[in-house]
PDB file of C-alpha atoms in Angstrom:
ATOM      1  CA  LEU Y   1      40.534 -11.521-213.161  1.00  0.00           C
ATOM      2  CA  ALA Y   2      39.668  -8.209-211.570  1.00  0.00           C
ATOM      3  CA  ARG Y   3      42.384  -6.516-213.601  1.00  0.00           C
ATOM      4  CA  ILE Y   4      41.081  -8.021-216.824  1.00  0.00           C
ATOM      5  CA  GLY Y   5      37.693  -6.479-216.189  1.00  0.00           C
ATOM      6  CA  PRO Y   6      34.748  -7.190-218.507  1.00  0.00           C
ATOM      7  CA  GLY Y   7      36.845  -9.598-220.586  1.00  0.00           C
ATOM      8  CA  ALA Y   8      36.688 -12.093-217.711  1.00  0.00           C
ATOM      9  CA  ARG Y   9      32.889 -12.502-217.744  1.00  0.00           C
ATOM     10  CA  ASP Y  10      33.195 -16.263-218.290  1.00  0.00           C
ATOM     11  CA  ALA Y  11      34.512 -16.567-214.725  1.00  0.00           C
ATOM     12  CA  LEU Y  12      31.447 -14.938-213.108  1.00  0.00           C
ATOM     13  CA  PRO Y  13      29.700 -18.191-212.052  1.00  0.00           C
ATOM     14  CA  ASP Y  14      32.856 -19.456-210.351  1.00  0.00           C
ATOM     15  CA  LEU Y  15      33.440 -16.127-208.635  1.00  0.00           C
ATOM     16  CA  GLU Y  16      29.879 -16.128-207.303  1.00  0.00           C
ATOM     17  CA  LYS Y  17      30.525 -19.510-205.671  1.00  0.00           C
ATOM     18  CA  LEU Y  18      33.647 -18.142-203.976  1.00  0.00           C
ATOM     19  CA  LEU Y  19      31.623 -15.430-202.213  1.00  0.00           C
ATOM     20  CA  SER Y  20      30.609 -18.040-199.630  1.00  0.00           C
ATOM     21  CA  SER Y  21      34.132 -19.288-198.921  1.00  0.00           C
ATOM     22  CA  PRO Y  22      35.068 -19.592-195.245  1.00  0.00           C
ATOM     23  CA  GLU Y  23      38.286 -17.703-196.033  1.00  0.00           C
ATOM     24  CA  PRO Y  24      37.897 -13.907-195.881  1.00  0.00           C
ATOM     25  CA  ILE Y  25      40.663 -13.269-198.420  1.00  0.00           C
ATOM     26  CA  ILE Y  26      38.937 -15.484-200.974  1.00  0.00           C
ATOM     27  CA  ARG Y  27      35.580 -13.781-200.393  1.00  0.00           C
ATOM     28  CA  LEU Y  28      37.243 -10.376-200.672  1.00  0.00           C
ATOM     29  CA  ARG Y  29      39.060 -11.192-203.914  1.00  0.00           C
ATOM     30  CA  ALA Y  30      35.953 -12.751-205.462  1.00  0.00           C
ATOM     31  CA  ALA Y  31      33.824  -9.740-204.511  1.00  0.00           C
ATOM     32  CA  THR Y  32      36.451  -7.349-205.873  1.00  0.00           C
ATOM     33  CA  ALA Y  33      36.603  -9.259-209.151  1.00  0.00           C
ATOM     34  CA  LEU Y  34      32.797  -9.274-209.485  1.00  0.00           C
ATOM     35  CA  TRP Y  35      32.744  -5.544-208.740  1.00  0.00           C
ATOM     36  CA  ARG Y  36      35.324  -4.786-211.425  1.00  0.00           C
ATOM     37  CA  ILE Y  37      34.281  -7.286-214.072  1.00  0.00           C
ATOM     38  CA  ASP Y  38      30.559  -6.754-214.160  1.00  0.00           C
ATOM     39  CA  ASN Y  39      29.691  -4.068-211.632  1.00  0.00           C
ATOM     40  CA  ARG Y  40      27.974  -6.801-209.602  1.00  0.00           C
ATOM     41  CA  GLY Y  41      27.123  -4.709-206.594  1.00  0.00           C
ATOM     42  CA  GLU Y  42      24.171  -6.825-205.571  1.00  0.00           C
ATOM     43  CA  ASP Y  43      26.470  -9.847-205.157  1.00  0.00           C
ATOM     44  CA  ALA Y  44      29.676  -8.163-204.041  1.00  0.00           C
ATOM     45  CA  LEU Y  45      28.378  -5.420-201.771  1.00  0.00           C
ATOM     46  CA  PRO Y  46      27.366  -7.605-198.790  1.00  0.00           C
ATOM     47  CA  VAL Y  47      30.779  -9.278-198.794  1.00  0.00           C
ATOM     48  CA  LEU Y  48      32.668  -6.000-199.096  1.00  0.00           C
ATOM     49  CA  LEU Y  49      30.646  -4.429-196.304  1.00  0.00           C
ATOM     50  CA  ASP Y  50      31.309  -7.448-194.084  1.00  0.00           C
ATOM     51  CA  VAL Y  51      35.057  -7.246-194.742  1.00  0.00           C
ATOM     52  CA  LEU Y  52      35.038  -3.596-193.652  1.00  0.00           C
ATOM     53  CA  SER Y  53      34.759  -4.900-190.094  1.00  0.00           C
ATOM     54  CA  HIS Y  54      37.526  -7.511-190.403  1.00  0.00           C
ATOM     55  CA  LYS Y  55      40.068  -7.497-187.565  1.00  0.00           C
ATOM     56  CA  GLU Y  56      43.021  -6.967-189.924  1.00  0.00           C
ATOM     57  CA  TRP Y  57      43.388  -3.490-191.377  1.00  0.00           C
ATOM     58  CA  GLU Y  58      44.677  -4.730-194.749  1.00  0.00           C
ATOM     59  CA  PHE Y  59      41.327  -6.408-195.410  1.00  0.00           C
ATOM     60  CA  ARG Y  60      39.406  -3.291-194.417  1.00  0.00           C
ATOM     61  CA  VAL Y  61      41.533  -1.094-196.669  1.00  0.00           C
ATOM     62  CA  ALA Y  62      41.165  -3.438-199.640  1.00  0.00           C
ATOM     63  CA  ALA Y  63      37.382  -3.521-199.237  1.00  0.00           C
ATOM     64  CA  ALA Y  64      37.215   0.270-198.893  1.00  0.00           C
ATOM     65  CA  GLU Y  65      39.361   0.761-201.998  1.00  0.00           C
ATOM     66  CA  THR Y  66      37.078  -1.522-204.005  1.00  0.00           C
ATOM     67  CA  LEU Y  67      33.996   0.301-202.787  1.00  0.00           C
ATOM     68  CA  SER Y  68      35.513   3.625-203.781  1.00  0.00           C
ATOM     69  CA  GLU Y  69      35.804   2.573-207.441  1.00  0.00           C
TER      70      GLU Y  69
END
């Protein structure tokens, strides 16, 4: 969905629900998709900032790359 961009707007409500998933990868992917689809910083930013402190570097890098867009 993140790669589709604005064309995936219909998925926004479902992505918003995923921001509270207990799984960090799901939260990260949902936040990234919201960021790219609709520039939803107010929803995605807290999740992305939280993932920047994840113990695994791959998560931190993915969050940083999203924030740099």
